[in-house]
Structure formats: structure tokens, C-alpha cells
Coordinates of N, CA and C in Angstrom, one line a residue:
X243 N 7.4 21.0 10.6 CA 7.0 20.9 12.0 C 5.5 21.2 12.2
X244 N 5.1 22.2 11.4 CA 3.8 22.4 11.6 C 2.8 21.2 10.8
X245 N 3.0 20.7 9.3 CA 2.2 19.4 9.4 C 2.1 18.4 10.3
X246 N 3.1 18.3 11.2 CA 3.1 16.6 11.8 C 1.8 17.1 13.4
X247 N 0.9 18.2 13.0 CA 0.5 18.4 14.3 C -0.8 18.1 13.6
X248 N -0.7 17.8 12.0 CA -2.2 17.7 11.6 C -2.4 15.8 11.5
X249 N -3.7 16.1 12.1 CA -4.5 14.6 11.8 C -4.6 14.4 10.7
X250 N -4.4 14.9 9.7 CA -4.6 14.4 8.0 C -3.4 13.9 8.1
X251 N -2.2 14.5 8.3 CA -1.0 14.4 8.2 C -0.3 13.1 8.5
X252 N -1.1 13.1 10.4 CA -0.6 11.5 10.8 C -1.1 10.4 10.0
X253 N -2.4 10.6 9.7 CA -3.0 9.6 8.9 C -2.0 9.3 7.9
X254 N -1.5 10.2 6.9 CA -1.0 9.9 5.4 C 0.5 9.3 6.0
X255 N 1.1 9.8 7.0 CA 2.3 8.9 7.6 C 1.7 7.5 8.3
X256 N 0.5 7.1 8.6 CA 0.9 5.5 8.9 C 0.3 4.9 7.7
X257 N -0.5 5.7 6.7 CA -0.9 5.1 5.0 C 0.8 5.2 4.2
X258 N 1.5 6.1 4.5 CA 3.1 5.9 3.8 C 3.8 4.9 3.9
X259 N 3.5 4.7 5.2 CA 4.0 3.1 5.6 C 3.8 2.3 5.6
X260 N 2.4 2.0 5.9 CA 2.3 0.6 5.7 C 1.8 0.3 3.8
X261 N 1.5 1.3 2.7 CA 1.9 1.3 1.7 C 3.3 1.2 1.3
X262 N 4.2 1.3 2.0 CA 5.8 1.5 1.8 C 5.7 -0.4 2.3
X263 N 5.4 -1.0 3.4 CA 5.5 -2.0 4.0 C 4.3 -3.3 3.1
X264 N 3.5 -3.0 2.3 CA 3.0 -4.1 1.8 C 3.2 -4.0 0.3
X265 N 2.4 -3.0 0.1 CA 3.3 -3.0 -1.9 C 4.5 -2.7 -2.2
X266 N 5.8 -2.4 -1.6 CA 6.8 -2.0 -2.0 C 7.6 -2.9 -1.1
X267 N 7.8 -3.4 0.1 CA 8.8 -4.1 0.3 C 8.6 -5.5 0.6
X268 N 7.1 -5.7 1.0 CA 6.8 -7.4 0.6 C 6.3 -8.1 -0.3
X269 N 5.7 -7.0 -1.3 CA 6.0 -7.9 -2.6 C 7.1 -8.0 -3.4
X270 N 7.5 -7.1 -3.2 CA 9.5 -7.3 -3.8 C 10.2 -8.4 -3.6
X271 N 10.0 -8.8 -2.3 CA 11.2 -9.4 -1.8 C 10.1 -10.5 -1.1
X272 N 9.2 -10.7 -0.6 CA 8.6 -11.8 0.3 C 7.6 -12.5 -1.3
X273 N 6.8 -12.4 -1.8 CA 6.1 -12.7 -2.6 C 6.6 -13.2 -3.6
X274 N 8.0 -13.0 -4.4 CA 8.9 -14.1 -5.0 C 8.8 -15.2 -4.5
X275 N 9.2 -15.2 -2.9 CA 9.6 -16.3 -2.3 C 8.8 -17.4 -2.5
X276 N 7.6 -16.8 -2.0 CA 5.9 -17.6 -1.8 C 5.5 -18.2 -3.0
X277 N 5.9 -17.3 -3.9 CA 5.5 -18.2 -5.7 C 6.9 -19.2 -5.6
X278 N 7.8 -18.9 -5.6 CA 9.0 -19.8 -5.8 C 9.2 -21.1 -5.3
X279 N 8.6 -20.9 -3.5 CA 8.7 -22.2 -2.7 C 7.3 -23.1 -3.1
X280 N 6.2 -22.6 -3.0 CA 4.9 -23.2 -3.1 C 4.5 -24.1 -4.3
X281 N 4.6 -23.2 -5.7 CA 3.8 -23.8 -6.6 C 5.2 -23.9 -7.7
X282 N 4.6 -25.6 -8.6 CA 5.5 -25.7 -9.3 C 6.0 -24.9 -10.7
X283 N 7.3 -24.9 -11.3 CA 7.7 -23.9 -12.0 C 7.7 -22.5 -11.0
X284 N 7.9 -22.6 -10.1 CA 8.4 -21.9 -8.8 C 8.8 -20.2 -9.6
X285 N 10.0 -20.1 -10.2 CA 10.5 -18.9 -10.6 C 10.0 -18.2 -11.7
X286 N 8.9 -18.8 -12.4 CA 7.8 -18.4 -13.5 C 6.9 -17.8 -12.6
X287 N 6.1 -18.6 -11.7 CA 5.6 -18.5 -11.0 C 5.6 -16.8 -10.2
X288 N 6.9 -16.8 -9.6 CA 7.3 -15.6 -8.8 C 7.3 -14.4 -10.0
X289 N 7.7 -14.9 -11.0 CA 7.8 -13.9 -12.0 C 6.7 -12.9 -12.5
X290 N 5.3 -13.8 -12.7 CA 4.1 -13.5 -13.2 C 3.3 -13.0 -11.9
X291 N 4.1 -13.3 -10.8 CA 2.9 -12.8 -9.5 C 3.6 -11.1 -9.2
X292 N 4.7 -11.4 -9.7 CA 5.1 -9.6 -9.6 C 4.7 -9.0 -11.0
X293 N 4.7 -9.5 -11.8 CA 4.0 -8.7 -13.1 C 2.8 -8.6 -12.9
X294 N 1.7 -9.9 -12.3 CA 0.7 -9.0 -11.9 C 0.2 -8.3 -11.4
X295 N 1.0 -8.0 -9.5 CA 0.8 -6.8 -9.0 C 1.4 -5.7 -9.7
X296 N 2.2 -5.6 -10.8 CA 2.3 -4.2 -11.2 C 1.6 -4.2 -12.3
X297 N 0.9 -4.7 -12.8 CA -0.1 -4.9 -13.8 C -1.5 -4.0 -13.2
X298 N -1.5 -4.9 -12.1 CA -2.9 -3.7 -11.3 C -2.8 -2.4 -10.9
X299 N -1.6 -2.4 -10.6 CA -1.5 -1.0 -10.3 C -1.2 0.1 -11.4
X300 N -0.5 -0.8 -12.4 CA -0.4 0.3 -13.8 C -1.6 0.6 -14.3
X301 N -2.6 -0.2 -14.8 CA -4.0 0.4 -15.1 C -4.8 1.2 -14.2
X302 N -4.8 0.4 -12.9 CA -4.9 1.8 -12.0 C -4.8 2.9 -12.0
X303 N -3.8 3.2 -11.8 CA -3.0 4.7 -12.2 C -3.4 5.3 -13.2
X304 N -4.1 4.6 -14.2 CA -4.5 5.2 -15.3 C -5.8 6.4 -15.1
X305 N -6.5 5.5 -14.1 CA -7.6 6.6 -13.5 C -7.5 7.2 -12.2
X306 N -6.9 6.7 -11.8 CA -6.8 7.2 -9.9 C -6.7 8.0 -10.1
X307 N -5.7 9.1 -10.4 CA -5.5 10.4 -10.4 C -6.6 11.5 -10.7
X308 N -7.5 11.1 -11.4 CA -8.6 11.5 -12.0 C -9.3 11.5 -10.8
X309 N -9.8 10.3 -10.7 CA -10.9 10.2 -9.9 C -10.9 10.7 -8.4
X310 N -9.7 10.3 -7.8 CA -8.7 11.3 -6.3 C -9.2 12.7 -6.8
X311 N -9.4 13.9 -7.9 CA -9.8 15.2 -8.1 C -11.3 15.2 -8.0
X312 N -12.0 13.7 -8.5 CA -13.1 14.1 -8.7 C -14.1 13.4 -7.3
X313 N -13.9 12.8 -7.2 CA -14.4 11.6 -5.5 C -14.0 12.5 -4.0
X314 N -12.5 13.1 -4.2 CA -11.6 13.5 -2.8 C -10.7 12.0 -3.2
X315 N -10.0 13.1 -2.1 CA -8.4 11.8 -1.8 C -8.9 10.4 -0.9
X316 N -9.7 11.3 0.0 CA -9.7 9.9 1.2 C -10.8 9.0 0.9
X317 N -11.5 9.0 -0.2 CA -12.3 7.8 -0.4 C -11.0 6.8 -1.1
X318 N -10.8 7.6 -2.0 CA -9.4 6.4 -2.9 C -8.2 5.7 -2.0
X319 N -7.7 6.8 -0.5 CA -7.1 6.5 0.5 C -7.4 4.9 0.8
X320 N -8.7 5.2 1.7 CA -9.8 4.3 1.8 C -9.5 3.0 1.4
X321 N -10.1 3.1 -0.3 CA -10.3 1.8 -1.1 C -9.0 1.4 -1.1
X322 N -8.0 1.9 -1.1 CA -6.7 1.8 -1.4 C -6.1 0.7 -0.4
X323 N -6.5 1.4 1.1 CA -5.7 0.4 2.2 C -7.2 -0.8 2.7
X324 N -8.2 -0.8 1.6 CA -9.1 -1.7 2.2 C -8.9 -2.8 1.3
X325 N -8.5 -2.5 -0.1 CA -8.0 -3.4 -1.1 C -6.3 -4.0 -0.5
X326 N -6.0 -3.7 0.2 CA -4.7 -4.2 0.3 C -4.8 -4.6 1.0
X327 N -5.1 -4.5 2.1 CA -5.3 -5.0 3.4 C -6.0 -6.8 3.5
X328 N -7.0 -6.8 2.3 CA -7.9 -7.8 2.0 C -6.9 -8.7 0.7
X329 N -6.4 -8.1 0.0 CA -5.8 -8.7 -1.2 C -4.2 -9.0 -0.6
X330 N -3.8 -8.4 -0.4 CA -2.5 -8.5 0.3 C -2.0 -9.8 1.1
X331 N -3.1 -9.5 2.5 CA -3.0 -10.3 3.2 C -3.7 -11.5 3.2
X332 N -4.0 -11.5 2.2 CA -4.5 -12.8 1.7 C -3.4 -13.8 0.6
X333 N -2.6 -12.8 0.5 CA -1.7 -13.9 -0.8 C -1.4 -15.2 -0.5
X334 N -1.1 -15.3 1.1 CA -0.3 -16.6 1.1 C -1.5 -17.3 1.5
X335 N -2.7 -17.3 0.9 CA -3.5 -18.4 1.3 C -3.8 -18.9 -0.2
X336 N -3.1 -18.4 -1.2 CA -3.3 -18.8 -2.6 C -2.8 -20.5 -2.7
X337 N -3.6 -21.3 -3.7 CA -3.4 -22.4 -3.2 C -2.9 -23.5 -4.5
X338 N -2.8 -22.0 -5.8 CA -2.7 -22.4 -7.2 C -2.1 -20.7 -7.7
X339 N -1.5 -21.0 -9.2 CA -1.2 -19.9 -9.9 C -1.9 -19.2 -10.0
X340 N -3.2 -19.5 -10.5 CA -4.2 -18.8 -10.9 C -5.0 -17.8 -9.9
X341 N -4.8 -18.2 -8.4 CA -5.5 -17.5 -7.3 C -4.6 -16.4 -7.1
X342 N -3.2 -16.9 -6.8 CA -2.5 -16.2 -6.9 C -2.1 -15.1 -7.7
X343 N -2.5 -15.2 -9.2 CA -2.3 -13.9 -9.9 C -3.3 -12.9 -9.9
X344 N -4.1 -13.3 -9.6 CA -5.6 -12.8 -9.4 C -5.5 -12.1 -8.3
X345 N -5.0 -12.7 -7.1 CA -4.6 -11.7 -5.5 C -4.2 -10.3 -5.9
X346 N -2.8 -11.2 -7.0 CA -1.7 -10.2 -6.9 C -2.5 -8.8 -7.9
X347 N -3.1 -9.0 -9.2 CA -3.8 -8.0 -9.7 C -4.7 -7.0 -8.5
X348 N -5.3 -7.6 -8.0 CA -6.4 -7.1 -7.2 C -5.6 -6.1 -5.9
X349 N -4.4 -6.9 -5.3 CA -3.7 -6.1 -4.6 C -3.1 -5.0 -5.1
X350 N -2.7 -5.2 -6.3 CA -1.9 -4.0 -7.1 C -2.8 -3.0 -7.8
X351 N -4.2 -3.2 -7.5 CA -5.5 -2.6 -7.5 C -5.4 -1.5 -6.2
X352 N -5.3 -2.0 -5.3 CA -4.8 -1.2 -4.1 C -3.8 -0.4 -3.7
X353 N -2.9 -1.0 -4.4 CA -1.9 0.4 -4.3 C -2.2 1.5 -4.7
X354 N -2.5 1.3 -6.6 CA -3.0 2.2 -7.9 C -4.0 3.2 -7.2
X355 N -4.9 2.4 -6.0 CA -5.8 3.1 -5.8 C -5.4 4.7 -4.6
X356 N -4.0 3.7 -3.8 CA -3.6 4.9 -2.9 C -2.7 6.1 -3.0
X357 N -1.8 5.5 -4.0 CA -0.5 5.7 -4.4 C -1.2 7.8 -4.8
X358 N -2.0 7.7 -5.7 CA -2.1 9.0 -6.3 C -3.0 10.3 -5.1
X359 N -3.9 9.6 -4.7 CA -4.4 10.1 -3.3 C -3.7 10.7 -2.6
X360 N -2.8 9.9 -2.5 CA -2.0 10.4 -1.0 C -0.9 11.3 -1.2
X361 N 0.0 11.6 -2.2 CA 0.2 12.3 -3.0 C -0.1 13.9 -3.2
X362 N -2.0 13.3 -3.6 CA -3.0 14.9 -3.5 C -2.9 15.1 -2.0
X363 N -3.4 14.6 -1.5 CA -3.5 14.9 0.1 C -2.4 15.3 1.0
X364 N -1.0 14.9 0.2 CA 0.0 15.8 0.6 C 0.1 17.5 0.4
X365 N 0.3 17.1 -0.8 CA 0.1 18.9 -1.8 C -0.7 19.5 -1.5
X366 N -1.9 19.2 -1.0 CA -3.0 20.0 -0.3 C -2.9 20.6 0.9
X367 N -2.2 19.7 1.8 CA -1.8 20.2 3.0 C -0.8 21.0 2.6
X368 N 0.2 21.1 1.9 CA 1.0 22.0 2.0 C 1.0 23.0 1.6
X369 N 0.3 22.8 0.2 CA -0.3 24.3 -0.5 C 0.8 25.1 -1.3
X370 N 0.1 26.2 -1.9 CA 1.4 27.0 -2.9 C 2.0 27.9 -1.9
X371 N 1.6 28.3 -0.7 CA 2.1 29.1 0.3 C 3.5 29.1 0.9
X372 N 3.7 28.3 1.3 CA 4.9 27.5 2.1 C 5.5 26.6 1.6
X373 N 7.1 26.4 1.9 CA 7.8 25.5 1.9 C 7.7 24.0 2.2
X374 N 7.4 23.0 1.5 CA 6.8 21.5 2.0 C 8.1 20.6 1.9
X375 N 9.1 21.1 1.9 CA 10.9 19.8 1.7 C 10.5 19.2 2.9
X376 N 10.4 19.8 4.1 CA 10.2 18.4 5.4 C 9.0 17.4 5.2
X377 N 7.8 18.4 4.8 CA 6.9 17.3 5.4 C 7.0 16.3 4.1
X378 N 7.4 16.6 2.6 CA 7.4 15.6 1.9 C 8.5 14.7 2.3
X379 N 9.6 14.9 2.4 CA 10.8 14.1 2.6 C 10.7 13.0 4.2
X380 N 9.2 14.3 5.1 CA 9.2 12.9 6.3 C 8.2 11.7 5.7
X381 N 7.1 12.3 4.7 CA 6.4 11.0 3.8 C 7.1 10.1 3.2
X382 N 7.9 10.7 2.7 CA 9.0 9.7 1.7 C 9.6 8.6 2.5
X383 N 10.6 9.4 3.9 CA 10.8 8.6 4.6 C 10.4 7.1 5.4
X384 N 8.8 8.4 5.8 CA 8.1 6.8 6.3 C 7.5 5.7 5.3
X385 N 7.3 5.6 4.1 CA 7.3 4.8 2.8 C 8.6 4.0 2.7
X386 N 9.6 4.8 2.7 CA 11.3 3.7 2.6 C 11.0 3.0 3.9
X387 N 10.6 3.4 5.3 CA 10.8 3.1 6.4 C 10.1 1.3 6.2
X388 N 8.9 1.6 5.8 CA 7.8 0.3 5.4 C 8.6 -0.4 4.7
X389 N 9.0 -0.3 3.4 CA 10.1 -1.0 2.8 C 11.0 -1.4 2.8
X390 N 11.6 -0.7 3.9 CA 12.8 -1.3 4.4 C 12.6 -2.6 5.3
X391 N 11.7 -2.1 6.3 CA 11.3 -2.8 7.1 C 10.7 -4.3 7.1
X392 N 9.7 -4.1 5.6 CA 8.8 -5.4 5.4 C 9.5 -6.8 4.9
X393 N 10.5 -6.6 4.2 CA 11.6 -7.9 4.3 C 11.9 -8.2 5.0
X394 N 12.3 -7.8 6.4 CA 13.0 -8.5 7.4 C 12.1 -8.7 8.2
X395 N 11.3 -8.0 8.5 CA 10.0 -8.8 9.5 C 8.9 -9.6 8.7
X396 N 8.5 -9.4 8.0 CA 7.5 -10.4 7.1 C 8.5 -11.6 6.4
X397 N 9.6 -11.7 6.0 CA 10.7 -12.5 5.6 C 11.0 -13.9 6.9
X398 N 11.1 -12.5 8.3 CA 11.1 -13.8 9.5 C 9.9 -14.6 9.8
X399 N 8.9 -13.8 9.6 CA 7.3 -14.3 10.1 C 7.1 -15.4 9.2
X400 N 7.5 -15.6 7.8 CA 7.2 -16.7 6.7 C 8.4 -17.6 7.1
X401 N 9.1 -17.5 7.7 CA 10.3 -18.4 7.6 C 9.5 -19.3 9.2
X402 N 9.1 -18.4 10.0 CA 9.1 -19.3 11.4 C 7.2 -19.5 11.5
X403 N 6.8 -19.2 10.9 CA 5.1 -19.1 11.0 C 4.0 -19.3 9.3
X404 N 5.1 -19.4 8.4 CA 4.5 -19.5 7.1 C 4.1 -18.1 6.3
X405 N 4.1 -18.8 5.2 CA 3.5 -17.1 4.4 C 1.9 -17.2 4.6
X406 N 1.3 -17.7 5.1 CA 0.2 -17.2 5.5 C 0.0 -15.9 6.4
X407 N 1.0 -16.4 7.3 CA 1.2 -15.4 8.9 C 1.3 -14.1 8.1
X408 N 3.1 -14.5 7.5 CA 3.6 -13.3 6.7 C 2.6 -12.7 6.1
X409 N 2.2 -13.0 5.6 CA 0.9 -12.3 4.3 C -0.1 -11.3 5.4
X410 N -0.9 -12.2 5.9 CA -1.6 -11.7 7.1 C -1.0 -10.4 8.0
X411 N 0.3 -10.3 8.0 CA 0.6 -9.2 9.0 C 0.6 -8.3 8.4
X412 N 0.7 -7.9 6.9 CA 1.2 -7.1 5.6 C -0.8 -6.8 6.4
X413 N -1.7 -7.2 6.0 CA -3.4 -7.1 6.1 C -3.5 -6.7 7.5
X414 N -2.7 -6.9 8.4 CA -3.1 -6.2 10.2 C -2.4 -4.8 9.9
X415 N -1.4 -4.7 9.0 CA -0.7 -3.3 9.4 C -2.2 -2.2 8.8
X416 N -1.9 -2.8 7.2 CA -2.7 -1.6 6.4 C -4.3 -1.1 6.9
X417 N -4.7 -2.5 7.9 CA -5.8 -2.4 8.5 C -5.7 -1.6 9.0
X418 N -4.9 -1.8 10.2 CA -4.8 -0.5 11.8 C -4.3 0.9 11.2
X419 N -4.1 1.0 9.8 CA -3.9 2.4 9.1 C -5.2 3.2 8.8
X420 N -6.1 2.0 7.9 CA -7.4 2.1 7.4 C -8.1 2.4 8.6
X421 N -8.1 1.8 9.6 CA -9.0 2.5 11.1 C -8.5 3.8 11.3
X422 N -7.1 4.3 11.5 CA -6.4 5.4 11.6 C -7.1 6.6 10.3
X423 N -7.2 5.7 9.2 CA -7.8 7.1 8.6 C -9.4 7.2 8.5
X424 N -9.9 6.4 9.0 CA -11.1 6.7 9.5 C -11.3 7.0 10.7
X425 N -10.8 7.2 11.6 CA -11.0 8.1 12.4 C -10.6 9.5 12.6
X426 N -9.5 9.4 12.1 CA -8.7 10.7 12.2 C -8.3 11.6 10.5
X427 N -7.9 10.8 9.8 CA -8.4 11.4 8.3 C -9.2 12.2 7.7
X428 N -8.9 13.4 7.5 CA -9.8 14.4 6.7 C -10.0 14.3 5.3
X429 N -10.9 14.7 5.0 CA -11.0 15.3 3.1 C -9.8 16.5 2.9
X430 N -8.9 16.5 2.2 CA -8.1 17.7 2.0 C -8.7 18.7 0.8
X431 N -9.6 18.0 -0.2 CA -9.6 18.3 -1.1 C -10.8 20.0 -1.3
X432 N -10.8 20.7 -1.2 CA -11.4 22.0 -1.2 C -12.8 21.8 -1.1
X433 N -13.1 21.9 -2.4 CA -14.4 21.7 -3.1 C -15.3 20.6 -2.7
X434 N -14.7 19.5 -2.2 CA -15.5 18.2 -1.3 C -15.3 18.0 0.3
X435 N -14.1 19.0 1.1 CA -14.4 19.0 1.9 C -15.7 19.3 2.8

């Protein structure tokens, strides 16, 4: 109860979600589709556009963590929902395989980039002090929440407005997050705040 009163806090809950809502539940489930219906060899297609978003984000991850101790959280925050927001919402304007796997790398650049950040910026707020089961388990939640959510509203937006739309709204959410943590987002990190 006492995190949800911190501005760092709200920030990393609308970054949970709409991270929970563009790399976890619309590329899962909406981004098969878009390789499958669009370009020919359709289910190869969908195949390699999800190997390459987890392709970006696995090398990612190889440094993020690092660099989140040595930069601060909220620059990687940052790059994290500015990469996605731009790569993301751009998929469905892919116009060939090749743009498209390139999106998908670059977007899964953006996860890699948030994913470990936000994370630190949790643990920081909570500290060795106190008990943190709620405020992680409400991060957790709002992450499923995105996920859950991003199939069935980005799934109807591409069915009635195209996966361009769909794509695009996945780049309005992470946006109006990335404004949210620039305004309101702190450095958690000690030594760089």
C-alpha cells in the first residue's frame, strides 16, 4: 500500500503493462497472424517473426542488466518503451519478410532493454527493509493484465481496422507510458540518483 503512493511506482505499473500489452501478449498471439495472413509462406513467416523478436531480446538481456547498474534504470526504462513504441507499432506496416524481421529484432531490442530495468527499479523501491509480496505481485499483475488484454483488443482492431491500426495502438499505449515516465519517473538507483 505504501508503494502505490510512489511516482516511481505508478510509472513502473503503466511500463508493466503496456510491456505486458506489446511484447507479451501481441506478439504472441496478434503478430503470427500478420506474418501468416500477409506474406507468402505465411506460417514460416509467423514463425521467424517470433524467433526474431525473441532473438532481440535474448541478446539484449545479455547486457541490460549490466548496463540498468551502470546508466540507472530509467534511461534503459526509457530506451526500452521508446524502442517499442517505434518498433512495435510499426510492424504492421512491414511490407516484406525481411522488414518484418528486422521490426521484430529491433522491437525485441526493446523489451531486452526494459524488461531488466524495471525489475531493478522495483527492488529498489522496495529494498532489504520490508516486505515487497504486494507491490511485486501488483507488478506482476499489471504485466498479465497487458497480456491478457492485448489479444483481444489488438486482435479486434486488426480484424475491423487492419494490423496497421492494431500495431499502432500496441506504439500509442507504450508511448502514453514513455510520457508517464518522463514526467513522473525517478532514478531509483542510489549512486545516480
Amino acid at each position: 500500500s505504501e508503494a502505490i503512493s510512489l511516482p516511481t511506482y505508478q510509472s513502473l505499473l503503466t511500463s508493466g503493462f503496456a510491456n505486458g500489452w506489446a511484447n507479451f501478449g501481441a506478439r504472441v498471439s496478434v503478430l503470427p497472424l500478420f506474418a501468416a495472413s500477409v506474406f507468402a509462406n505465411g506460417s514460416a513467416a509467423a514463425g521467424l517473426a517470433l524467433t526474431a523478436f525473441a532473438l532481440g531480446t535474448a541478446v539484449t538481456l545479455q547486457f541490460s542488466g549490466r548496463l540498468a547498474d551502470a546508466v540507472g534504470r530509467k534511461p534503459l526504462i526509457i530506451a526500452g518503451l521508446a524502442a517499442t513504441t517505434v518498433f512495435t507499432g510499426s510492424l504492421g506496416l512491414a511490407t516484406h519478410v525481411w522488414s518484418l524481421l528486422l521490426l521484430s529484432v529491433l522491437a525485441g531490442v526493446g523489451g531486452g532493454l526494459m524488461n531488466p530495468a524495471q525489475q531493478a527499479t522495483l527492488a529498489d523501491l522496495i529494498g532489504n527493509e520490508r516486505s515487497g509480496g504486494k507491490a511485486l505481485s501488483t507488478f506482476q499483475m499489471t504485466m498479465d493484465a497487458g497480456q491478457i488484454c492485448a489479444p483481444i483488443v489488438v486482435g479486434m482492431l486488426a480484424e475491423v481496422y487492419g494490423f496497421g491500426v492494431a500495431f499502432a495502438s500496441c506504439g500509442a499505449l507504450t508511448l502514453a507510458s514513455l510520457i508517464v515516465w518522463l514526467l513522473r519517473g525517478q532514478e531509483t538507483r542510489k549512486e545516480l540518483a
